[in-house]
Coordinates of C-alpha atoms in Angstrom, one line a residue:
X1 CA -37.2 -15.9 18.4
X2 CA -35.4 -19.1 18.0
X3 CA -34.8 -18.6 14.7
X4 CA -32.8 -15.4 15.3
X5 CA -30.3 -17.7 17.6
X6 CA -29.5 -19.6 14.5
X7 CA -29.5 -16.7 11.7
X8 CA -28.9 -13.1 13.1
X9 CA -27.6 -10.8 10.6
X10 CA -26.4 -8.2 13.2
X11 CA -24.6 -10.6 15.4
X12 CA -22.6 -12.9 13.5
X13 CA -19.9 -15.0 15.2
X14 CA -16.1 -14.3 13.9
X15 CA -15.8 -18.1 13.1
X16 CA -18.5 -17.4 10.3
X17 CA -18.8 -15.0 7.6
X18 CA -21.0 -12.4 7.5
X19 CA -23.5 -13.3 4.6
X20 CA -23.4 -11.2 1.7
X21 CA -20.4 -9.6 2.9
X22 CA -17.5 -10.9 0.5
X23 CA -15.6 -11.8 3.7
X24 CA -12.8 -14.6 3.4
X25 CA -11.1 -17.1 5.8
X26 CA -8.1 -15.8 7.5
X27 CA -5.2 -17.5 8.8
X28 CA -6.5 -17.9 12.3
X29 CA -10.0 -19.9 11.2
X30 CA -12.0 -16.5 11.4
X31 CA -13.2 -14.4 8.5
X32 CA -12.3 -10.9 7.6
X33 CA -12.1 -8.9 4.4
X34 CA -9.2 -9.4 1.8
X35 CA -7.3 -6.3 1.3
X36 CA -7.0 -5.2 -2.2
X37 CA -3.4 -5.8 -4.1
X38 CA -2.4 -2.1 -3.7
X39 CA -2.7 -2.1 0.1
X40 CA -0.9 -5.6 0.2
X41 CA 1.8 -3.9 -2.0
X42 CA 2.0 -1.0 0.3
X43 CA 2.0 -3.0 3.5
X44 CA 4.8 -5.0 2.0
X45 CA 6.7 -2.1 1.1
X46 CA 6.4 -0.8 4.4
X47 CA 6.4 -3.7 6.8
X48 CA 8.4 -6.4 4.8
X49 CA 8.1 -10.0 5.8
X50 CA 11.1 -10.8 7.7
X51 CA 10.3 -12.9 10.7
X52 CA 7.3 -14.2 9.2
X53 CA 4.0 -14.1 11.4
X54 CA 2.2 -16.1 14.0
X55 CA 0.5 -17.9 11.2
X56 CA 2.9 -18.1 8.2
X57 CA 6.5 -18.5 8.0
X58 CA 9.0 -15.9 6.7
X59 CA 9.1 -17.7 3.3
X60 CA 5.2 -18.1 2.8
X61 CA 4.7 -14.6 3.6
X62 CA 7.2 -13.5 1.5
X63 CA 5.8 -15.8 -1.4
X64 CA 2.3 -14.5 -0.8
X65 CA 3.4 -10.8 -0.9
X66 CA 5.6 -11.4 -4.2
X67 CA 2.6 -13.0 -5.8
X68 CA 0.6 -9.7 -4.9
X69 CA 3.4 -7.3 -5.8
X70 CA 3.3 -9.2 -9.4
X71 CA -0.3 -8.9 -9.6
X72 CA 0.1 -5.1 -9.1
X73 CA 2.8 -4.9 -11.6
X74 CA 0.9 -6.8 -14.5
X75 CA -2.4 -5.0 -13.7
X76 CA -0.8 -1.2 -13.7
X77 CA 3.0 -1.3 -13.9
X78 CA 3.6 2.3 -14.2
X79 CA 1.3 3.1 -11.0
X80 CA 3.0 0.2 -9.0
X81 CA 6.5 1.6 -9.8
X82 CA 5.2 5.1 -8.7
X83 CA 4.1 3.7 -5.6
X84 CA 7.5 1.9 -4.7
X85 CA 9.2 5.2 -5.5
X86 CA 7.0 7.4 -3.6
X87 CA 7.4 5.2 -0.5
X88 CA 11.3 4.9 -0.7
X89 CA 11.9 8.6 -1.8
X90 CA 9.7 9.9 1.1
X91 CA 11.5 7.8 3.8
X92 CA 8.3 5.9 4.8
X93 CA 9.5 2.7 5.2
X94 CA 12.0 1.4 7.8
X95 CA 13.9 -0.5 5.3
X96 CA 14.5 0.0 1.5
X97 CA 15.2 -3.8 0.6
X98 CA 11.1 -4.5 -0.3
X99 CA 10.9 -1.5 -2.2
X100 CA 14.3 -2.6 -4.2
X101 CA 13.1 -6.2 -4.6
X102 CA 9.5 -4.8 -5.7
X103 CA 11.4 -2.4 -8.5
X104 CA 13.5 -5.3 -9.4
X105 CA 10.2 -7.2 -10.1
X106 CA 8.8 -4.5 -12.0
X107 CA 11.8 -4.0 -14.3
X108 CA 12.0 -7.8 -14.9
X109 CA 8.4 -9.0 -15.5
X110 CA 6.7 -5.7 -16.4
X111 CA 5.9 -4.8 -19.9
X112 CA 8.2 -2.3 -21.9
X113 CA 6.6 0.8 -20.3
X114 CA 6.8 -0.7 -17.0
X115 CA 10.4 -1.9 -17.3
X116 CA 11.5 1.9 -18.6
X117 CA 9.6 3.6 -15.7
X118 CA 11.4 1.0 -13.6
X119 CA 15.1 1.6 -14.8
X120 CA 14.3 5.5 -14.7
X121 CA 13.3 5.1 -10.7
X122 CA 16.7 3.3 -10.1
X123 CA 18.4 6.2 -8.9
X124 CA 15.6 7.7 -6.6
X125 CA 15.3 4.3 -5.1
X126 CA 18.5 2.8 -5.0
X127 CA 20.3 5.9 -3.5
X128 CA 23.3 4.3 -2.0
X129 CA 25.9 1.7 -3.1
X130 CA 24.1 -0.8 -0.9
X131 CA 21.1 -0.1 -2.3
X132 CA 22.3 -0.8 -5.8
X133 CA 24.1 -3.7 -5.1
X134 CA 20.8 -5.2 -3.4
X135 CA 18.9 -4.3 -6.6
X136 CA 21.6 -6.0 -9.0
X137 CA 21.1 -9.0 -6.7
X138 CA 17.3 -9.1 -7.1
X139 CA 16.9 -8.3 -10.4
X140 CA 18.8 -11.3 -11.9
X141 CA 16.0 -13.3 -10.5
X142 CA 13.6 -11.9 -12.9
X143 CA 15.8 -11.1 -16.0
X144 CA 19.2 -11.1 -17.7
X145 CA 21.6 -8.3 -17.9
X146 CA 20.2 -7.0 -21.2
X147 CA 21.2 -3.4 -22.8
X148 CA 18.5 -1.6 -21.0
X149 CA 19.5 -3.0 -17.5
X150 CA 23.6 -2.7 -18.2
X151 CA 22.8 1.2 -19.4
X152 CA 20.5 1.9 -16.4
X153 CA 23.3 0.7 -14.1
X154 CA 25.9 2.6 -15.9
X155 CA 23.8 5.9 -15.6
X156 CA 23.8 5.4 -11.8
X157 CA 27.6 6.0 -12.1
X158 CA 27.8 8.5 -14.8
X159 CA 25.0 10.9 -13.7
X160 CA 26.5 11.0 -10.0
X161 CA 28.8 14.2 -9.3
X162 CA 32.5 12.6 -8.9
X163 CA 32.7 13.7 -5.3
X164 CA 29.5 11.8 -4.5
X165 CA 30.6 8.9 -6.6
X166 CA 33.8 8.8 -4.6
X167 CA 32.0 8.8 -1.2
X168 CA 29.7 6.0 -2.4
X169 CA 32.8 4.0 -3.5
X170 CA 34.5 4.3 0.2
X171 CA 31.7 3.8 2.2
X172 CA 29.8 1.1 0.4
X173 CA 32.7 -1.2 -1.1
X174 CA 30.5 -4.4 -1.3
X175 CA 27.5 -6.3 -0.4
X176 CA 26.5 -9.9 -0.6
X177 CA 29.5 -10.5 -2.8
X178 CA 28.6 -7.6 -5.5
X179 CA 30.9 -4.8 -6.2
X180 CA 31.3 -1.5 -7.6
X181 CA 33.9 -3.1 -9.8
X182 CA 31.3 -6.0 -10.9
X183 CA 28.5 -3.4 -11.7
X184 CA 30.9 -0.9 -13.7
X185 CA 32.1 -3.9 -15.9
X186 CA 28.3 -4.5 -16.6
X187 CA 27.5 -1.0 -17.0
X188 CA 29.9 0.1 -19.4
X189 CA 29.9 4.2 -18.7
X190 CA 32.3 5.4 -21.2
X191 CA 35.9 5.6 -20.8
X192 CA 38.8 3.4 -20.6
X193 CA 37.4 1.0 -18.3
X194 CA 34.7 0.0 -20.9
X195 CA 35.9 0.9 -24.3
X196 CA 33.1 3.6 -24.7
X197 CA 29.4 4.0 -24.6
X198 CA 28.4 7.0 -26.6
X199 CA 25.1 7.2 -24.6
X200 CA 27.0 7.1 -21.3
X201 CA 30.0 9.8 -21.9
X202 CA 31.6 11.1 -18.7
X203 CA 34.1 13.4 -17.5
X204 CA 38.2 12.7 -17.2
X205 CA 37.4 12.9 -13.5
X206 CA 34.7 10.0 -13.7
X207 CA 36.8 8.1 -15.7
X208 CA 39.7 8.6 -13.1
X209 CA 37.4 7.0 -10.6
X210 CA 36.6 4.1 -12.6
X211 CA 39.9 3.3 -13.0
X212 CA 40.7 3.4 -9.3
X213 CA 37.5 1.5 -8.9
X214 CA 38.2 -1.4 -11.1
X215 CA 42.0 -1.5 -11.3
X216 CA 43.2 0.6 -8.4
X217 CA 45.0 3.1 -10.1
X218 CA 45.6 6.2 -8.0
X219 CA 45.4 9.3 -10.1
X220 CA 46.2 12.9 -8.7
X221 CA 43.1 14.4 -9.8
X222 CA 40.8 11.8 -7.6
X223 CA 38.7 13.2 -5.0
X224 CA 40.3 14.0 -1.7
X225 CA 38.3 11.1 0.0
X226 CA 40.1 8.8 -2.0
X227 CA 43.5 9.7 -1.2
X228 CA 42.2 10.0 2.7
X229 CA 40.8 6.1 2.1
X230 CA 44.4 5.1 0.7
X231 CA 46.3 6.6 3.3
X232 CA 44.0 5.3 5.9
X233 CA 44.3 1.7 4.7
X234 CA 48.2 2.0 5.3
X235 CA 47.9 3.9 9.0
X236 CA 50.0 2.1 11.2
X237 CA 48.4 3.7 14.5
X238 CA 44.9 4.8 15.9
X239 CA 46.2 8.5 16.2
X240 CA 47.2 8.3 12.4
X241 CA 43.7 7.1 11.7
X242 CA 42.1 10.1 13.6
X243 CA 44.2 12.4 12.0
X244 CA 43.3 11.3 8.6
X245 CA 39.3 11.2 9.5
X246 CA 39.7 14.7 10.5
X247 CA 41.6 15.8 7.6
X248 CA 39.7 14.0 4.9
X249 CA 36.0 13.6 6.9
X250 CA 36.2 9.9 6.1
X251 CA 33.5 7.6 7.2
X252 CA 34.0 4.4 9.6
X253 CA 34.1 1.9 6.7
X254 CA 37.2 3.6 5.2
X255 CA 39.3 2.6 8.5
X256 CA 40.9 -0.7 9.4
X257 CA 39.1 -2.6 11.8
X258 CA 41.7 -2.9 14.2
X259 CA 41.9 0.9 14.7
X260 CA 38.3 0.9 15.3
X261 CA 38.4 -0.3 19.0
X262 CA 40.1 3.4 19.9
X263 CA 38.3 6.0 21.6
X264 CA 40.7 8.6 19.6
X265 CA 39.3 7.2 16.4
X266 CA 35.6 7.3 17.4
X267 CA 36.1 10.8 19.0
X268 CA 37.2 12.1 15.5
X269 CA 34.5 10.5 13.4
X270 CA 31.6 11.7 15.9
X271 CA 32.9 15.3 14.6
X272 CA 31.4 14.7 11.3
X273 CA 29.4 11.7 11.6
X274 CA 26.0 11.2 9.6
X275 CA 22.9 10.7 11.5
X276 CA 22.1 7.2 10.8
X277 CA 25.6 6.0 11.5
X278 CA 25.4 8.1 14.6
X279 CA 22.3 6.1 15.8
X280 CA 23.9 2.8 14.6
X281 CA 27.2 3.2 16.7
X282 CA 25.8 4.7 20.2
X283 CA 26.6 1.4 21.9
X284 CA 30.5 1.3 20.4
X285 CA 31.3 4.6 21.2
X286 CA 30.1 4.4 24.7
X287 CA 31.6 1.3 24.9
X288 CA 35.2 2.7 24.0
X289 CA 34.4 5.6 26.2
X290 CA 33.6 8.4 24.0
X291 CA 29.9 8.8 25.2
X292 CA 30.1 8.8 29.1
X293 CA 28.0 10.5 31.8
X294 CA 28.8 14.3 31.6
X295 CA 31.2 13.9 28.4
X296 CA 31.4 16.0 25.6
X297 CA 30.8 13.3 23.1
X298 CA 27.4 12.3 25.1
X299 CA 26.9 16.2 24.8
X300 CA 27.5 16.2 21.0
X301 CA 25.1 13.2 20.7
X302 CA 22.4 14.5 22.6
X303 CA 22.5 18.1 20.4
X304 CA 22.2 16.2 17.2
X305 CA 19.4 13.8 18.2
X306 CA 17.6 16.9 19.2
X307 CA 18.1 18.4 15.8
X308 CA 14.6 17.4 14.1
X309 CA 15.5 19.1 11.1
X310 CA 18.6 17.2 10.5
X311 CA 16.4 13.9 11.7
X312 CA 14.0 14.7 8.5
X313 CA 16.7 15.4 6.0
X314 CA 18.6 12.2 7.0
X315 CA 15.0 10.3 6.5
X316 CA 15.7 8.7 9.7
X317 CA 12.7 6.1 10.2
X318 CA 11.0 6.0 13.6
X319 CA 11.2 2.3 13.7
X320 CA 15.2 3.0 13.4
X321 CA 15.3 5.3 16.3
X322 CA 13.0 2.4 18.4
X323 CA 15.3 -0.3 17.7
X324 CA 18.2 1.8 18.8
X325 CA 16.5 2.7 21.9
X326 CA 15.8 -1.0 22.7
X327 CA 19.2 -2.0 21.9
X328 CA 21.1 0.8 23.7
X329 CA 18.8 0.8 26.7
X330 CA 19.7 -3.1 27.2
X331 CA 23.5 -2.6 27.5
X332 CA 24.1 -5.4 25.3
X333 CA 23.8 -6.7 22.0
X334 CA 21.0 -8.2 20.5
X335 CA 22.9 -11.6 20.4
X336 CA 24.6 -10.8 23.9
X337 CA 27.9 -9.7 22.5
X338 CA 29.4 -6.6 23.7
X339 CA 28.7 -4.9 26.8
X340 CA 28.1 -1.2 27.7
X341 CA 26.6 0.9 30.3
X342 CA 23.6 3.1 28.9
X343 CA 23.9 6.9 29.7
X344 CA 20.7 8.4 30.7
X345 CA 21.1 11.6 28.7
X346 CA 21.5 9.6 25.4
X347 CA 18.4 7.3 26.3
X348 CA 16.2 10.4 26.8
X349 CA 17.3 11.8 23.4
X350 CA 16.5 8.7 21.7
X351 CA 13.1 8.9 23.3
X352 CA 12.5 12.4 21.9
X353 CA 14.1 11.7 18.6
X354 CA 11.5 8.8 18.1
X355 CA 8.5 11.2 18.0
X356 CA 10.5 13.8 15.9
X357 CA 11.2 11.3 13.3
X358 CA 7.1 11.3 12.6
X359 CA 5.8 14.6 10.6
X360 CA 4.2 17.3 12.6
X361 CA 0.6 15.8 13.4
X362 CA -2.0 18.7 14.4
X363 CA -4.5 17.5 17.2
X364 CA -7.8 16.3 15.8
X365 CA -9.5 17.4 19.2
X366 CA -11.8 14.0 18.8
X367 CA -12.4 11.4 21.1
X368 CA -10.1 8.6 20.2
X369 CA -9.9 5.0 21.8
X370 CA -6.5 3.6 20.8
X371 CA -7.0 -0.1 21.2
X372 CA -3.9 -2.4 20.9
X373 CA -4.4 -6.3 20.2
X374 CA -2.0 -8.1 22.4
X375 CA -3.3 -11.5 21.4
X376 CA -1.0 -14.4 21.1
X377 CA -0.5 -13.4 17.2
X378 CA 0.9 -10.2 17.9
X379 CA 3.7 -11.4 20.0
X380 CA 5.2 -13.7 17.2
X381 CA 7.7 -12.6 14.5
X382 CA 9.3 -9.1 14.1
X383 CA 8.4 -5.6 12.5
X384 CA 10.1 -4.7 9.6
X385 CA 13.3 -6.8 10.4
X386 CA 14.3 -5.4 13.8
X387 CA 15.0 -8.4 16.1
X388 CA 12.9 -8.9 18.9
X389 CA 10.4 -6.3 17.9
X390 CA 7.0 -7.9 18.1
X391 CA 3.9 -6.4 16.5
X392 CA 2.2 -5.9 20.0
X393 CA 5.2 -4.0 21.0
X394 CA 5.6 -2.1 17.9
X395 CA 1.9 -1.2 18.2
X396 CA 2.4 0.3 21.8
X397 CA 4.7 2.6 20.2
X398 CA 3.1 3.7 17.4
X399 CA -0.2 4.4 19.4
X400 CA 2.0 6.8 21.6
X401 CA 2.7 9.1 18.6
X402 CA -1.1 9.6 18.3
X403 CA -1.2 9.7 22.1
X404 CA 1.4 12.5 21.9
X405 CA -0.8 14.9 19.9
X406 CA -4.2 14.3 21.0
X407 CA -5.6 15.8 24.4
X408 CA -8.7 13.3 24.5
X409 CA -7.9 9.5 24.1
X410 CA -7.9 6.3 25.9
X411 CA -5.6 3.5 25.6
X412 CA -6.5 -0.1 26.1
X413 CA -5.2 -3.6 25.3
X414 CA -7.4 -6.4 24.2
X415 CA -7.4 -10.2 23.9
X416 CA -10.2 -12.9 23.9
X417 CA -10.2 -15.1 26.7
X418 CA -11.2 -15.3 30.4
X419 CA -7.8 -16.0 31.8
X420 CA -6.7 -12.2 31.0
X421 CA -7.2 -9.2 33.3
X422 CA -10.5 -7.9 34.4
X423 CA -12.2 -4.9 34.1
X424 CA -15.2 -3.8 36.4
X425 CA -18.0 -2.5 34.7
X426 CA -21.6 -3.1 33.5
X427 CA -22.7 -5.9 31.1
X428 CA -20.5 -8.4 30.0
X429 CA -17.5 -6.5 31.6
X430 CA -19.1 -6.8 35.1
X431 CA -16.8 -8.7 37.4
X432 CA -15.1 -10.8 34.9
X433 CA -11.8 -11.5 33.2
X434 CA -12.6 -10.7 29.7
X435 CA -9.0 -9.9 28.2
X436 CA -9.6 -6.1 27.9
X437 CA -8.1 -3.2 30.1
X438 CA -7.3 0.5 30.1
X439 CA -3.8 0.8 29.6
X440 CA -1.8 3.5 31.8
X441 CA 0.9 4.1 29.1
X442 CA 1.5 7.6 27.9
X443 CA 3.8 9.8 26.2
X444 CA 4.8 11.1 29.4
X445 CA 6.6 7.7 30.0
X446 CA 9.9 7.0 28.6
X447 CA 9.0 5.1 25.2
X448 CA 11.1 2.0 26.3
X449 CA 9.1 1.5 29.5
X450 CA 5.7 2.1 27.9
X451 CA 6.7 -0.7 25.1
X452 CA 7.9 -3.0 28.2
X453 CA 4.6 -2.7 29.8
X454 CA 2.9 -4.0 27.0
X455 CA 5.2 -6.7 26.0
X456 CA 4.6 -7.9 29.8
X457 CA 0.6 -8.3 29.4
X458 CA -0.8 -11.9 29.2
X459 CA -2.2 -13.0 25.7
X460 CA -4.7 -15.3 24.3
X461 CA -7.0 -15.4 21.3
X462 CA -7.8 -12.5 19.1
X463 CA -11.4 -10.6 19.3
X464 CA -11.2 -7.2 17.5
X465 CA -14.9 -6.4 18.6
X466 CA -14.0 -5.6 22.2
X467 CA -13.1 -2.2 22.1
X468 CA -16.6 -1.4 20.7
X469 CA -18.3 -3.7 22.9
X470 CA -16.3 -2.1 25.8
X471 CA -17.2 1.5 24.8
X472 CA -20.5 0.5 24.6
X473 CA -21.1 -1.3 27.6
X474 CA -19.5 1.8 29.8
X475 CA -21.1 4.4 27.6
X476 CA -18.1 5.8 26.4
X477 CA -18.2 8.6 23.9
X478 CA -15.7 7.7 21.3
X479 CA -15.6 9.4 17.9
X480 CA -12.7 7.1 16.3
X481 CA -11.4 3.8 17.1
X482 CA -8.2 2.9 16.2
X483 CA -7.5 -0.4 16.5
X484 CA -3.7 -1.9 16.1
X485 CA -3.6 -5.4 14.9
X486 CA -2.8 -8.0 12.5
X487 CA -6.5 -8.7 11.6
X488 CA -6.4 -12.4 12.2
X489 CA -9.5 -12.0 14.8
X490 CA -11.8 -15.5 15.1
X491 CA -12.7 -15.6 18.8
X492 CA -15.7 -13.2 19.2
X493 CA -19.2 -13.9 19.0
X494 CA -19.9 -11.0 17.0
X495 CA -17.7 -9.2 14.1
X496 CA -15.6 -6.0 14.7
X497 CA -17.9 -4.0 12.1
X498 CA -21.0 -5.3 13.4
X499 CA -19.9 -4.2 17.0
X500 CA -19.4 -0.9 15.8
X501 CA -22.6 -0.5 14.1
X502 CA -24.2 -1.4 17.0
X503 CA -22.2 1.2 19.0
X504 CA -23.1 3.9 16.6
X505 CA -26.8 3.0 17.2
X506 CA -26.5 2.8 20.7
X507 CA -24.5 5.8 21.2
X508 CA -26.2 7.9 18.5
X509 CA -22.4 9.0 17.3
X510 CA -21.4 8.1 13.8
X511 CA -18.0 6.6 15.1
X512 CA -15.3 5.8 12.7
X513 CA -12.8 2.9 12.8
X514 CA -9.1 2.8 11.8
X515 CA -7.5 -0.4 11.4
X516 CA -3.5 -0.2 11.4
X517 CA -2.4 -3.1 10.0
X518 CA 0.9 -4.1 11.8
X519 CA 1.6 -7.4 9.6
X520 CA 2.0 -7.6 5.7
X521 CA -0.6 -10.0 5.5
X522 CA -3.9 -9.8 3.3
X523 CA -6.6 -9.4 5.7
X524 CA -8.5 -6.4 7.4
X525 CA -11.3 -6.2 10.0
X526 CA -12.6 -2.8 8.3
X527 CA -15.4 -3.2 5.5
X528 CA -14.3 -1.8 2.3
X529 CA -17.7 -0.4 1.6
X530 CA -18.1 1.6 4.9
X531 CA -16.7 5.0 4.3
X532 CA -16.4 5.2 8.0
X533 CA -13.6 2.6 8.0
X534 CA -10.0 3.3 7.1
X535 CA -7.2 0.9 6.3
X536 CA -3.6 2.3 7.1
X537 CA -0.3 0.6 7.3
X538 CA 1.6 0.6 10.7
X539 CA 4.8 2.3 11.0
X540 CA 4.2 4.1 7.6
X541 CA 5.6 7.7 8.8
X542 CA 2.5 9.2 7.0
X543 CA -0.1 7.1 9.2
X544 CA -0.4 9.5 12.3
X545 CA -1.3 12.3 9.9
X546 CA -3.8 10.0 7.7
X547 CA -5.3 8.8 11.1
X548 CA -5.6 12.2 12.5
X549 CA -7.3 13.4 8.9
X550 CA -9.6 10.9 9.1
X551 CA -10.6 11.2 12.6
X552 CA -11.6 15.0 11.9
X553 CA -13.3 13.8 8.6
X554 CA -10.8 15.4 6.1
X555 CA -10.6 12.1 4.4

């Protein structure tokens, strides 16, 4: 029997690979499976690499992801472009910058069909002026401004209705030193500005718009918003600016900075404010007094945040709502600049809007264990570039989405080590501090309170086998384990997949495992050869539905 202590294929420490499994070293010194390049692409598109991770700096993580994106483009460029477009168009990612970066790479390094597909997808991925400016900045790193790229940028302008183009020109005037004037001179849509490009012929109204953007010529037949912008730039008082906002439906960006400290101006802006702008400007409107307890402004904001259909049409990503909820509830800016007194009704409305931003998910009726990795590596970095939002906190918010739809679930937090919280029970959990405990968080709590509860937990090493060992030790009946982790597991005496198989044998339940990746690294604890295991990306808006479909056996 001593031989089994040295070579037991059913119980291999996580510091060693499972023989014959194809596992690779992860960044923490343990062993896991390397996700394929397509999953790596999807993680990058949704989670980005801002803030880095516990084991990799932002620059290193970005380089790793860029290499994986490059491999996808070179292996099957049209497929990569289709994935980029799908994630961006469906609003599945918190930020569009990773999709624009990947599209720019495809337009630069891909073969001819790939470059053609990438440039054809430009209007669908770069939907605003800011997106186009970002793309232009990215693409210069991969190629020069050849004829096809100039034509694609010119078509971005030429194919837009003139009123929509005018709104873009007024609201998004420059980004990172790039302006519409710069891009029009490169894109050459037909007309006086370019000297004429037959493939990009435009209407006289478009020509007038281009003349205004490039030379500042204000023609009578320009769209009303342009005339409103010109008048707002000359307005002498906030009252005049507020009148122009109502008359011409001007966005905030059309006004002079000194007028944006006026409650009268913000009250006018609120009357027709887009949902994204509404969420971003809650603090400012509270600070100037438009939003106050019992005010008409607060009532209007609560009404708009409660409009589920409007939230979905505006592609409001849940993480944008979560970021707004975290910041607004603190009563001060991320860097401590600007103070306000949060209004309770608005906080409650943001809480409800977070769940509304996900697609409706039908309950599975299955028994779920929602297991949150709260180890040290989950407390460093930031998710999707949101300052202060760690993978640990984001996982708590994401778990609550499944908890909000499922009648039968348990939530636990786990990490490896003896200095955590104790769980009384049988076996290895009896009277010991093992780093796993049930969590009382639930959707009945306000989201920010639940996230704070998780952020205050102690942390240690990573042992992703703990949820399965816990369920087996206490004879929990679990149909699907959902583990939210960065997959940097290393501290356990048995690999997570082996613990799952032991649980299956002991319980007689053909339990499934969903691994929710919370960092855009290249590792997973799920065995790709086991059909009862699934990798998904954290904060993809499709993730809760994928978890539900997989749990009920629909995938």
